[in-house]
Every structure is written in structure tokens, then in C-alpha cells.
């Protein structure tokens, strides 16, 4: 669908829902913080999602055992007050926070606080195929699987109500940061039992209950997500009474709503609008050097992309510098490998493919494709940190590849459907990307390019499985010494460059625009939009 039509639809949604949001914001003179988000979450259970959009919707509701210190990738206590790790790196013992209450709703009034049974339930639901809730809501725990956790975990047990022991089959340097990710949120085992007795187990994922700073209130797809501040939150009362995600896919409409005061913060401003936002005295523009990658995936299971010569020809024909300048603007950096330059395992010695269209045509001729070929190029329909304008990037790649005889038809779909097709391995050629969910290089090389996530439903949308690459990444996970890990990742990046299952396009700094009355908001290097402690200054 053309961008113009998407914008028109977004304006219709704005007109239809402005009254609803205004009524919400003004109810009983309560303070309501409104965030203009970019799309619908795929699920309200973050264990079932792999996108930042879905995870953002979960962070107000849930907590994890350990968490990232806001604005950093440093691990801190959360629902676990402390923990110990055995000398061999296989045994983790978590000591849980006391008297943490769960939310309540019309169907559930908790009779006990958070405890070890809830941790066991939340992990075993994803881990064990025979768990009563494993198949609820489709049972697709793609991220849990892509991280290799089903094979890594040996046991999860409640030692007592305040202590949980987890044993791994082998040491894994990524395990603790993985628990701080959204797949590590803790759900209520008691709520699950109540819903089971009522014959409605799937409500656990549609009407979520957690221990977080806000409780879930309502979700109207394509319109808004609504939350209420949880007065009993163990971390303290929030500065606002309610939180609303106003779902607004079009960046221009998000900015219009921000300027009109209909939202207080907006995600992913268009790069072309950054200077105007910065100059607006009513607004604040924030920037973060995020850990992300936007890329063109080449499905190696689908000819002619199974031929490395074709993949290299495509890489040599795309003018990345023009894409960065024309689409990403001042926040963009041309990418050479999957690992961002601000992550410790990045290898700066790897050179990018030269822009050499004559050389690309010679490679196509060697592959028996001197006359070129036709293919579909899929592009994302929403703004993402790693790709601010998917259609514009697709247009530029289409023009670049036409010069070497590759004739592309541009294809897209609604965001949830688009993501589902990526994970199912449907496209042969697709623009996709990733924002790190922790600060570990494995979150790029292992999750996006390993052999486990190359299976159907996995995050390796190129379906590339190289045993030598996979062995290096696996060895790096088993190693605690950072220098040794960096060397393994350097060798893995060299294999990636040689085989070219992707054309890395760009890394991008990320921007958030906010009204000046917003207080306490911090940008996050992991791309999350977090609203704990965020308030609104009284205005005349």
C-alpha cells in the first residue's frame, strides 16, 4: 500500500479516536501520559513476541528476575533481590523479593504475593512442551527457542517459596542478560489456575496480570492500549495516574499529535523532521546511540539466492551511502557487519563491499544470470529504529538492482502479518532489522544467524546455517573471558562477510520527541520505551 494511503488512513484513525483519548486524558482531572506508538503489539504476552513494539507494550505490566539499569545494559536486581552463580557457571540460585503483589482484574483477585511458583510457571511454560500452558495462544515461543534455552536449561525448581534454583546443561555467558529480556517476565501461576478453572486459559495473554508499575486496562487494536498506575507497586507509586499508547503508524501524524498536545512522547520521528522538532520551543528531541542493524536478507534456500555469487553481486550493486544519506539522515551509519560499531565485539577491520556494478554484472554472468532475473522485495510497512522508511529504502534498492538486470517487484503487508511471513521464511528477498534486547553480541550473531533460529519460525530470516559460523558463536556463549569471546566473534564475522546471507544496510541512532512538560523519561540503548517514573509537569 502506498505511503500516501497509509497516511490518509492514519488521519482517519486520529479523527475517530481523538475524542476517546481526550475523554480519557481528562477523566477526573487525572494525569494521563500518552505515548504515540508506531504499531499494534502482536501479543500482550512478551514471551510470544520478537519485536520491540510487542515488548514495549509489556514493560508497563511486568517485571523480570533481573533487569537492565535504565539507560544501560548493566544487570541489577528486580524481582530477585540477589543471586549466586556456581563456579562452573551452571547453577543459578535466585533469592526473591518479599511481599510483591500481583495486579487484580475483574476475573482475578490474588490471594498471595509473588513467589517461586510463579517463576517456575513462567519459565516452564516456555520450556516444556507438555506444560498445561505451553500451547495456549499458539505456543510459539520463538525467541526462547532461538536463544537455545530449551536445550540449555536442565532444571528449574522452587527450593522454597522465596528461592529458585536453575541448572544449565553447560555454562552460558548470555543466560543472565537473557533473563532480563522480555521473555523473562514473571506471570502469576495463581491467575493461570483461575483462568483454567473458568475454561478461559488464553485470557492470560489477552488480559495480562503482572507485578509492574502499571496494570492493564484495555486494548483496542489500531487505536490504543490503556494502563492504570498500580498503587501497590513494590517500586513506588507512579507520577501519573494512567498511561496510554496511542497507536499511530504514520510518523507525520505522530508528530502532528505531539504538537497538538494529544500525545506527550512519540516514537521514531521522520529523519526529515528532526531539525524542525529541535527548533520547536514546545518540544524536546532526544537521541540515543542504539544497538541495532537494518539489513537486506537473502533467503539462501531459494534460488538464485542460494548462489553466493548472486548474493555478492547484490551487495556490490547497492549504494548504501546514498540510502543512509537519503533515508537515515544524521543518525545513520552504513553497516559492514551485523554487529553495531558501539558494541565491543564489532570488528572494524572488515571492509565493506565496494560499489561496483560492473563487477556485480560479471558475477551474475558467472552464475548463469547474465540477463538478470525477477524477484519480489518485501519491505516493512512501519517506521522502525533500524529502518525509518522501508518503502523509500526498497525504492532505492529497486533502482540500484535494476542497473544490473535484477527486476524487483515491491511487496509489503500489515506489520504483524509482515513479521509472521519473515519468521516463516516466505520472502526470498526482504528488508528487516533488529534492535538488541541485551548488550551481548550473541543477540545479533546467535539469534539472527545461528542454525537453531534458521529453522521455520526462527529469527534467522535468511535461513542461512553455516556449521563453522555456528560453532564459533556457540563456543563464544560458553566462554566468560571477553577477549576470547571477541576473537571468536571476529572469526564468525569474517565467515558472514564471505558468505553474505545479508546485505547489512545501516545502524541508526534513535530519536524520541517529547513535549517539554514530560519529566523523568530516559532513552534506552536497547530500544525500549520505558515509562516507570515518567511524569508530567503542571503547565499554565
Coordinates of C-alpha atoms in Angstrom, one line a residue:
X1 CA 0.0 0.0 0.0
X2 CA 1.5 3.4 -0.9
X3 CA 2.7 5.7 1.9
X4 CA 0.0 8.3 0.9
X5 CA -2.8 5.9 1.6
X6 CA -1.4 4.7 4.9
X7 CA -1.1 8.4 6.0
X8 CA -4.7 9.0 5.0
X9 CA -5.9 6.0 7.0
X10 CA -3.9 7.2 9.9
X11 CA -5.6 10.6 9.8
X12 CA -9.0 8.9 9.8
X13 CA -8.0 6.9 12.8
X14 CA -6.8 10.1 14.5
X15 CA -10.2 11.8 13.9
X16 CA -12.1 8.7 15.1
X17 CA -10.1 8.3 18.3
X18 CA -9.2 11.9 19.3
X19 CA -12.4 12.2 21.3
X20 CA -11.8 8.9 23.1
X21 CA -8.3 9.9 24.1
X22 CA -9.3 13.4 25.1
X23 CA -12.0 11.9 27.4
X24 CA -9.5 9.5 28.8
X25 CA -6.9 12.2 29.5
X26 CA -9.4 14.5 31.2
X27 CA -11.2 11.9 33.3
X28 CA -11.5 13.2 36.9
X29 CA -8.6 15.6 36.2
X30 CA -6.2 12.6 36.4
X31 CA -2.8 12.8 34.9
X32 CA -2.5 10.7 31.8
X33 CA 0.7 10.2 30.0
X34 CA 0.1 9.5 26.2
X35 CA 2.8 7.8 24.1
X36 CA 2.3 7.9 20.3
X37 CA 3.5 4.4 19.4
X38 CA 4.1 3.1 15.9
X39 CA 2.0 -0.1 15.7
X40 CA 0.0 -2.8 17.4
X41 CA 1.7 -5.4 19.6
X42 CA 1.5 -8.9 18.2
X43 CA 0.5 -10.1 21.7
X44 CA 0.2 -8.7 25.2
X45 CA 2.4 -11.6 26.4
X46 CA 6.0 -10.7 25.6
X47 CA 7.0 -14.3 25.7
X48 CA 5.2 -14.7 22.4
X49 CA 6.8 -11.7 20.5
X50 CA 10.1 -10.8 19.0
X51 CA 9.6 -7.1 18.2
X52 CA 10.2 -4.0 20.2
X53 CA 6.6 -3.0 19.6
X54 CA 5.3 -6.0 21.4
X55 CA 7.9 -5.8 24.2
X56 CA 7.2 -2.1 24.7
X57 CA 3.5 -3.0 25.4
X58 CA 4.6 -5.5 28.1
X59 CA 7.1 -3.5 30.1
X60 CA 4.5 -1.4 32.0
X61 CA 2.8 -4.6 33.2
X62 CA 5.6 -7.0 34.0
X63 CA 8.9 -7.4 35.9
X64 CA 11.7 -9.8 35.4
X65 CA 14.0 -11.5 38.0
X66 CA 16.9 -9.3 37.0
X67 CA 16.7 -6.1 34.9
X68 CA 18.9 -3.7 33.0
X69 CA 19.7 -0.5 34.8
X70 CA 17.7 2.2 32.9
X71 CA 19.7 3.7 30.1
X72 CA 22.4 1.0 30.3
X73 CA 23.0 -2.8 29.7
X74 CA 24.1 -3.3 33.4
X75 CA 22.3 -6.0 35.2
X76 CA 20.6 -5.0 38.5
X77 CA 18.2 -6.8 40.9
X78 CA 14.5 -6.7 40.2
X79 CA 12.1 -9.5 41.5
X80 CA 15.2 -11.3 42.6
X81 CA 17.0 -9.3 45.3
X82 CA 20.2 -11.3 44.9
X83 CA 21.6 -14.4 43.2
X84 CA 24.6 -16.6 43.2
X85 CA 26.3 -18.5 40.3
X86 CA 28.3 -21.6 40.8
X87 CA 32.0 -21.7 40.0
X88 CA 31.3 -23.9 36.9
X89 CA 28.7 -21.4 35.6
X90 CA 25.9 -24.0 35.6
X91 CA 23.9 -23.3 38.7
X92 CA 21.9 -20.1 39.4
X93 CA 20.2 -19.5 42.7
X94 CA 17.8 -16.6 42.9
X95 CA 16.6 -15.1 46.2
X96 CA 13.3 -13.5 45.6
X97 CA 11.9 -10.1 46.8
X98 CA 9.2 -10.4 49.6
X99 CA 5.6 -9.1 49.6
X100 CA 5.4 -8.2 45.9
X101 CA 1.7 -8.0 45.0
X102 CA 0.2 -9.0 41.6
X103 CA -2.3 -6.9 39.8
X104 CA -6.0 -7.7 40.0
X105 CA -8.8 -7.5 37.5
X106 CA -12.5 -8.4 37.1
X107 CA -11.6 -12.1 36.9
X108 CA -8.8 -12.4 39.4
X109 CA -8.1 -11.3 42.9
X110 CA -4.7 -12.7 44.1
X111 CA -4.6 -14.4 47.4
X112 CA -0.9 -14.4 47.8
X113 CA 2.1 -12.3 46.7
X114 CA 4.7 -13.2 44.0
X115 CA 6.8 -16.3 44.8
X116 CA 8.9 -19.1 43.5
X117 CA 5.9 -20.9 42.0
X118 CA 5.4 -18.0 39.6
X119 CA 9.0 -18.1 38.4
X120 CA 8.8 -21.8 37.8
X121 CA 5.4 -21.4 35.9
X122 CA 6.8 -18.6 33.7
X123 CA 9.9 -20.5 32.6
X124 CA 8.4 -23.9 32.3
X125 CA 5.5 -22.6 30.2
X126 CA 8.0 -21.7 27.5
X127 CA 10.4 -24.6 28.2
X128 CA 8.3 -27.7 28.5
X129 CA 6.1 -28.8 25.6
X130 CA 3.9 -30.8 28.0
X131 CA 3.3 -27.9 30.3
X132 CA -0.5 -27.1 30.5
X133 CA 0.0 -23.5 29.2
X134 CA 2.7 -24.3 26.6
X135 CA 0.2 -24.5 23.8
X136 CA -2.1 -21.7 25.0
X137 CA -2.3 -18.8 22.5
X138 CA -0.5 -20.9 19.9
X139 CA 2.6 -21.7 21.9
X140 CA 5.1 -20.1 19.6
X141 CA 8.0 -19.1 21.9
X142 CA 10.3 -18.2 19.0
X143 CA 12.7 -16.1 21.0
X144 CA 13.1 -18.6 23.8
X145 CA 13.8 -21.2 21.2
X146 CA 16.2 -19.1 19.1
X147 CA 18.3 -18.4 22.2
X148 CA 18.7 -22.2 22.6
X149 CA 17.1 -22.1 26.1
X150 CA 15.1 -25.3 25.7
X151 CA 18.3 -27.3 25.3
X152 CA 20.3 -25.2 27.7
X153 CA 18.1 -25.5 30.8
X154 CA 18.4 -28.7 32.7
X155 CA 16.1 -27.9 35.7
X156 CA 14.0 -25.2 37.2
X157 CA 12.9 -25.8 40.8
X158 CA 11.4 -23.9 43.7
X159 CA 13.7 -24.6 46.6
X160 CA 11.2 -22.8 48.9
X161 CA 8.7 -20.0 48.3
X162 CA 11.5 -17.4 48.2
X163 CA 14.2 -19.3 46.4
X164 CA 14.5 -20.6 42.8
X165 CA 17.3 -22.8 41.5
X166 CA 18.1 -23.1 37.8
X167 CA 20.6 -25.6 36.5
X168 CA 22.1 -25.4 33.0
X169 CA 23.5 -28.2 30.9
X170 CA 26.6 -26.1 30.3
X171 CA 27.9 -22.6 31.2
X172 CA 26.4 -19.8 29.1
X173 CA 27.7 -16.2 29.4
X174 CA 24.4 -14.9 27.9
X175 CA 22.0 -16.6 30.4
X176 CA 21.6 -13.8 33.0
X177 CA 21.1 -11.0 30.4
X178 CA 18.7 -13.2 28.6
X179 CA 16.6 -13.4 31.8
X180 CA 16.5 -9.6 31.9
X181 CA 14.8 -9.6 28.5
X182 CA 11.0 -9.5 27.9
X183 CA 10.9 -13.3 27.6
X184 CA 11.9 -13.4 31.3
X185 CA 8.8 -11.6 32.6
X186 CA 7.0 -13.3 35.5
X187 CA 3.4 -14.2 35.2
X188 CA 1.1 -15.3 38.0
X189 CA 0.7 -19.1 38.4
X190 CA -2.4 -18.4 40.5
X191 CA -4.0 -16.4 37.7
X192 CA -3.3 -19.2 35.3
X193 CA -5.1 -21.7 37.6
X194 CA -8.1 -19.4 38.0
X195 CA -8.4 -19.0 34.2
X196 CA -8.0 -22.7 33.7
X197 CA -10.8 -23.4 36.1
X198 CA -13.0 -20.9 34.2
X199 CA -12.2 -22.6 30.9
X200 CA -10.5 -19.4 29.5
X201 CA -6.8 -20.0 29.7
X202 CA -6.0 -17.8 26.8
X203 CA -7.1 -14.7 28.7
X204 CA -3.7 -14.8 30.4
X205 CA -2.3 -13.4 27.2
X206 CA -5.2 -11.0 26.3
X207 CA -5.7 -9.6 29.8
X208 CA -2.3 -9.8 31.3
X209 CA -1.5 -9.7 35.1
X210 CA 1.9 -8.8 36.3
X211 CA 3.8 -7.1 39.1
X212 CA 4.8 -4.0 37.2
X213 CA 4.2 -0.3 37.7
X214 CA 1.0 -0.2 35.6
X215 CA -1.9 -2.7 35.3
X216 CA -3.5 -3.5 32.0
X217 CA -6.8 -1.7 31.4
X218 CA -7.9 -2.1 27.8
X219 CA -6.6 -2.7 24.2
X220 CA -8.4 -1.5 21.1
X221 CA -6.3 -2.6 18.1
X222 CA -5.3 0.2 15.8
X223 CA -6.4 2.7 18.4
X224 CA -4.9 2.5 21.8
X225 CA -3.5 0.5 24.7
X226 CA -4.5 1.7 28.2
X227 CA -2.9 1.1 31.6
X228 CA -3.6 2.3 35.1
X229 CA -0.9 3.1 37.6
X230 CA -0.6 0.3 40.2
X231 CA -0.9 1.9 43.6
X232 CA 0.7 -1.1 45.4
X233 CA 3.7 -1.4 43.0
X234 CA 6.7 -2.5 45.0
X235 CA 8.9 0.1 43.3
X236 CA 6.7 3.0 44.4
X237 CA 3.7 5.0 43.1
X238 CA 4.0 6.4 39.6
X239 CA 3.9 10.1 38.9
X240 CA 0.9 9.7 36.6
X241 CA -2.5 8.0 37.1
X242 CA -2.7 6.3 33.7
X243 CA -0.7 5.5 30.6
X244 CA -1.9 5.3 27.0
X245 CA -0.2 4.0 23.9
X246 CA -1.9 5.8 21.1
X247 CA -1.3 3.6 18.1
X248 CA -0.2 5.8 15.2
X249 CA 1.7 4.1 12.4
X250 CA 2.4 7.3 10.3
X251 CA 5.3 9.4 11.5
X252 CA 3.8 12.6 10.3
X253 CA 0.6 12.0 12.1
X254 CA 2.5 11.1 15.3
X255 CA 4.3 14.5 15.1
X256 CA 1.1 16.4 14.5
X257 CA -0.5 14.8 17.5
X258 CA 2.6 15.6 19.6
X259 CA 2.5 19.3 18.5
X260 CA -1.3 19.4 19.3
X261 CA -0.7 18.0 22.8
X262 CA -2.7 14.8 22.0
X263 CA 0.4 12.8 23.0
X264 CA 3.4 13.6 25.2
X265 CA 6.0 11.5 23.5
X266 CA 6.4 9.9 20.1
X267 CA 8.5 7.1 18.7
X268 CA 10.5 7.2 15.5
X269 CA 10.2 10.8 14.2
X270 CA 10.9 11.0 10.5
X271 CA 14.6 12.0 9.9
X272 CA 13.4 14.9 7.7
X273 CA 11.5 16.4 10.7
X274 CA 14.4 16.3 13.2
X275 CA 15.6 19.9 12.6
X276 CA 12.0 21.3 12.9
X277 CA 11.5 19.3 16.1
X278 CA 14.7 20.6 17.6
X279 CA 13.7 24.1 16.7
X280 CA 10.2 23.9 18.3
X281 CA 10.3 25.5 21.8
X282 CA 7.4 23.3 22.9
X283 CA 9.3 20.1 22.2
X284 CA 12.5 18.2 23.2
X285 CA 14.4 16.0 20.8
X286 CA 16.3 13.1 22.5
X287 CA 19.0 10.9 20.8
X288 CA 20.5 7.6 21.7
X289 CA 23.2 5.6 20.0
X290 CA 21.2 2.4 19.9
X291 CA 22.4 -1.2 19.3
X292 CA 20.6 -2.1 16.0
X293 CA 21.0 -3.2 12.4
X294 CA 18.9 -2.8 9.4
X295 CA 19.6 -5.3 6.6
X296 CA 18.5 -6.9 3.4
X297 CA 18.0 -10.7 4.0
X298 CA 18.7 -13.1 1.1
X299 CA 16.9 -16.4 1.7
X300 CA 19.7 -18.9 0.9
X301 CA 17.1 -21.7 0.5
X302 CA 15.5 -20.0 -2.5
X303 CA 17.4 -19.9 -5.9
X304 CA 19.1 -17.9 -7.2
X305 CA 19.9 -16.5 -3.7
X306 CA 21.4 -19.9 -2.8
X307 CA 24.4 -18.9 -5.0
X308 CA 27.0 -16.8 -3.1
X309 CA 27.9 -15.1 -6.4
X310 CA 24.4 -13.7 -6.7
X311 CA 24.4 -12.6 -3.1
X312 CA 27.8 -10.8 -3.6
X313 CA 26.5 -9.2 -6.8
X314 CA 23.6 -7.7 -4.9
X315 CA 25.8 -6.4 -2.2
X316 CA 28.1 -4.8 -4.8
X317 CA 25.2 -3.1 -6.6
X318 CA 23.5 -1.3 -3.7
X319 CA 24.6 2.2 -2.9
X320 CA 24.5 2.2 0.9
X321 CA 25.9 5.7 1.2
X322 CA 23.0 7.1 -0.8
X323 CA 20.5 5.1 1.3
X324 CA 22.0 6.4 4.6
X325 CA 22.0 10.0 3.4
X326 CA 18.6 9.9 1.8
X327 CA 16.7 7.9 4.4
X328 CA 18.5 7.8 7.7
X329 CA 19.9 11.3 7.8
X330 CA 22.3 12.4 10.5
X331 CA 21.5 9.4 12.7
X332 CA 22.6 6.7 10.2
X333 CA 25.9 4.8 9.7
X334 CA 26.5 2.4 6.8
X335 CA 26.8 -1.1 8.2
X336 CA 29.5 -3.6 7.3
X337 CA 28.7 -6.5 9.7
X338 CA 25.7 -7.5 11.8
X339 CA 27.3 -6.1 15.0
X340 CA 27.0 -2.4 15.6
X341 CA 30.2 -0.4 15.9
X342 CA 29.3 0.6 19.5
X343 CA 29.3 -3.0 20.7
X344 CA 32.6 -4.5 22.0
X345 CA 32.7 -7.4 19.6
X346 CA 32.4 -5.3 16.4
X347 CA 35.4 -5.9 14.0
X348 CA 36.4 -2.6 12.4
X349 CA 38.9 -4.3 10.1
X350 CA 36.2 -5.8 8.0
X351 CA 35.9 -3.8 4.8
X352 CA 32.6 -3.1 3.1
X353 CA 31.7 -4.4 -0.4
X354 CA 32.7 -1.9 -3.0
X355 CA 30.0 -0.2 -5.1
X356 CA 31.0 -2.0 -8.3
X357 CA 28.1 -2.6 -10.6
X358 CA 30.3 -3.8 -13.5
X359 CA 31.8 -6.4 -11.1
X360 CA 28.3 -7.3 -10.0
X361 CA 27.2 -8.0 -13.5
X362 CA 30.3 -10.2 -14.1
X363 CA 29.3 -12.2 -11.0
X364 CA 25.7 -12.7 -12.3
X365 CA 27.1 -13.8 -15.6
X366 CA 29.3 -16.4 -13.9
X367 CA 26.2 -17.6 -12.1
X368 CA 24.4 -18.1 -15.5
X369 CA 22.2 -15.0 -15.0
X370 CA 23.7 -12.5 -17.5
X371 CA 20.2 -11.3 -18.4
X372 CA 19.3 -10.8 -14.7
X373 CA 16.1 -12.1 -13.1
X374 CA 12.9 -11.1 -11.4
X375 CA 12.2 -11.3 -7.7
X376 CA 9.9 -9.9 -5.0
X377 CA 11.4 -7.5 -2.5
X378 CA 9.5 -7.3 0.8
X379 CA 9.7 -4.0 2.8
X380 CA 8.3 -3.2 6.3
X381 CA 5.1 -1.1 6.4
X382 CA 6.0 0.8 9.6
X383 CA 8.9 3.0 10.8
X384 CA 11.5 1.1 12.8
X385 CA 14.6 2.3 14.5
X386 CA 16.7 0.3 12.1
X387 CA 14.7 1.4 9.0
X388 CA 12.8 4.8 9.3
X389 CA 11.2 4.4 5.9
X390 CA 11.0 0.9 4.5
X391 CA 9.3 1.9 1.2
X392 CA 11.9 4.5 0.4
X393 CA 14.8 2.1 1.1
X394 CA 13.0 -0.5 -1.1
X395 CA 12.6 2.1 -3.9
X396 CA 16.3 2.9 -3.8
X397 CA 17.4 -0.8 -3.8
X398 CA 14.9 -1.5 -6.7
X399 CA 16.6 1.3 -8.7
X400 CA 20.1 0.1 -7.8
X401 CA 19.5 -3.6 -8.8
X402 CA 17.7 -2.6 -12.0
X403 CA 21.0 -1.4 -13.2
X404 CA 22.4 -4.9 -13.1
X405 CA 19.3 -6.5 -14.6
X406 CA 17.6 -7.6 -11.4
X407 CA 13.9 -6.6 -11.7
X408 CA 12.2 -6.3 -8.4
X409 CA 8.5 -6.1 -7.5
X410 CA 7.9 -4.4 -4.2
X411 CA 5.7 -6.2 -1.7
X412 CA 4.5 -5.5 1.9
X413 CA 1.8 -6.4 4.4
X414 CA 0.4 -5.2 7.7
X415 CA 3.1 -5.3 10.3
X416 CA 2.0 -8.3 12.3
X417 CA 1.5 -10.3 9.0
X418 CA 4.8 -9.0 7.6
X419 CA 6.7 -10.2 10.7
X420 CA 4.9 -13.6 10.6
X421 CA 6.0 -14.0 6.9
X422 CA 9.6 -13.1 7.8
X423 CA 9.7 -15.7 10.6
X424 CA 8.1 -18.3 8.4
X425 CA 10.7 -17.8 5.7
X426 CA 8.3 -16.8 3.0
X427 CA 10.2 -14.0 1.2
X428 CA 13.3 -14.6 -0.8
X429 CA 14.4 -11.0 -0.5
X430 CA 13.3 -8.9 2.4
X431 CA 14.2 -5.8 4.4
X432 CA 14.2 -6.5 8.1
X433 CA 16.2 -5.5 11.1
X434 CA 16.9 -5.9 14.8
X435 CA 17.4 -3.9 17.9
X436 CA 19.3 -5.6 20.7
X437 CA 17.4 -6.9 23.7
X438 CA 20.6 -7.1 25.7
X439 CA 24.1 -5.8 25.3
X440 CA 25.6 -9.1 24.2
X441 CA 26.9 -9.8 20.7
X442 CA 25.2 -13.2 20.7
X443 CA 21.9 -11.2 20.5
X444 CA 23.0 -10.4 16.9
X445 CA 25.1 -13.3 15.7
X446 CA 23.4 -16.2 17.5
X447 CA 19.8 -15.1 17.4
X448 CA 19.8 -13.8 13.9
X449 CA 22.2 -16.0 12.1
X450 CA 22.6 -19.2 14.1
X451 CA 21.4 -22.6 12.9
X452 CA 18.7 -23.0 15.6
X453 CA 16.9 -19.8 14.5
X454 CA 17.3 -20.8 10.9
X455 CA 14.5 -23.4 11.4
X456 CA 10.9 -22.5 10.4
X457 CA 9.6 -19.8 12.8
X458 CA 13.0 -18.6 13.8
X459 CA 14.5 -15.2 13.6
X460 CA 17.1 -16.2 11.0
X461 CA 15.1 -14.9 8.1
X462 CA 17.9 -15.7 5.6
X463 CA 17.6 -19.4 6.6
X464 CA 21.4 -19.5 6.5
X465 CA 23.1 -22.2 8.6
X466 CA 26.8 -22.4 8.4
X467 CA 28.3 -25.1 10.7
X468 CA 31.6 -23.3 11.1
X469 CA 30.0 -20.0 11.9
X470 CA 27.5 -21.6 14.3
X471 CA 30.3 -23.5 16.1
X472 CA 32.2 -20.2 16.7
X473 CA 29.1 -18.4 18.1
X474 CA 28.3 -21.4 20.3
X475 CA 31.8 -21.5 21.7
X476 CA 31.6 -17.8 22.4
X477 CA 28.5 -18.3 24.5
X478 CA 30.3 -20.9 26.6
X479 CA 33.2 -18.6 27.3
X480 CA 33.3 -16.0 30.0
X481 CA 36.5 -14.2 29.0
X482 CA 35.5 -11.2 26.9
X483 CA 38.8 -11.1 24.9
X484 CA 38.4 -14.7 24.0
X485 CA 34.8 -14.2 23.0
X486 CA 35.7 -11.2 20.9
X487 CA 38.2 -13.2 18.9
X488 CA 35.6 -15.9 18.2
X489 CA 33.1 -13.3 17.1
X490 CA 35.8 -11.7 14.9
X491 CA 36.2 -15.1 13.1
X492 CA 32.4 -15.5 12.8
X493 CA 32.0 -12.1 11.2
X494 CA 34.6 -13.0 8.6
X495 CA 32.6 -16.1 7.6
X496 CA 29.5 -13.9 7.5
X497 CA 31.2 -11.5 5.2
X498 CA 32.5 -14.2 2.9
X499 CA 29.1 -15.9 2.6
X500 CA 26.9 -12.8 2.6
X501 CA 23.5 -14.1 3.7
X502 CA 22.6 -10.4 4.3
X503 CA 23.5 -7.1 2.9
X504 CA 23.9 -5.1 6.1
X505 CA 22.4 -1.6 5.3
X506 CA 22.7 0.7 8.3
X507 CA 22.9 1.2 12.0
X508 CA 20.9 4.1 13.3
X509 CA 20.9 6.4 16.3
X510 CA 17.4 6.6 17.6
X511 CA 15.3 9.7 18.4
X512 CA 12.4 10.3 20.6
X513 CA 10.4 13.6 20.6
X514 CA 8.6 14.8 23.7
X515 CA 6.7 17.7 25.0
X516 CA 8.6 19.9 27.5
X517 CA 6.2 19.0 30.3
X518 CA 7.4 15.4 30.3
X519 CA 9.7 14.6 33.2
X520 CA 11.9 11.6 34.0
X521 CA 12.0 9.9 30.6
X522 CA 15.3 8.3 29.6
X523 CA 16.2 6.8 26.3
X524 CA 17.4 3.2 26.2
X525 CA 20.3 1.6 24.3
X526 CA 18.1 -1.5 23.8
X527 CA 15.4 0.5 22.0
X528 CA 12.8 0.1 24.7
X529 CA 10.3 2.8 25.5
X530 CA 10.0 2.7 29.3
X531 CA 7.6 4.7 31.4
X532 CA 8.3 3.8 35.0
X533 CA 8.9 7.1 36.9
X534 CA 7.9 9.3 33.9
X535 CA 5.7 12.2 34.9
X536 CA 4.1 15.4 33.6
X537 CA 5.0 18.9 34.8
X538 CA 2.0 21.1 35.5
X539 CA 1.5 23.7 32.8
X540 CA -0.3 27.0 33.0

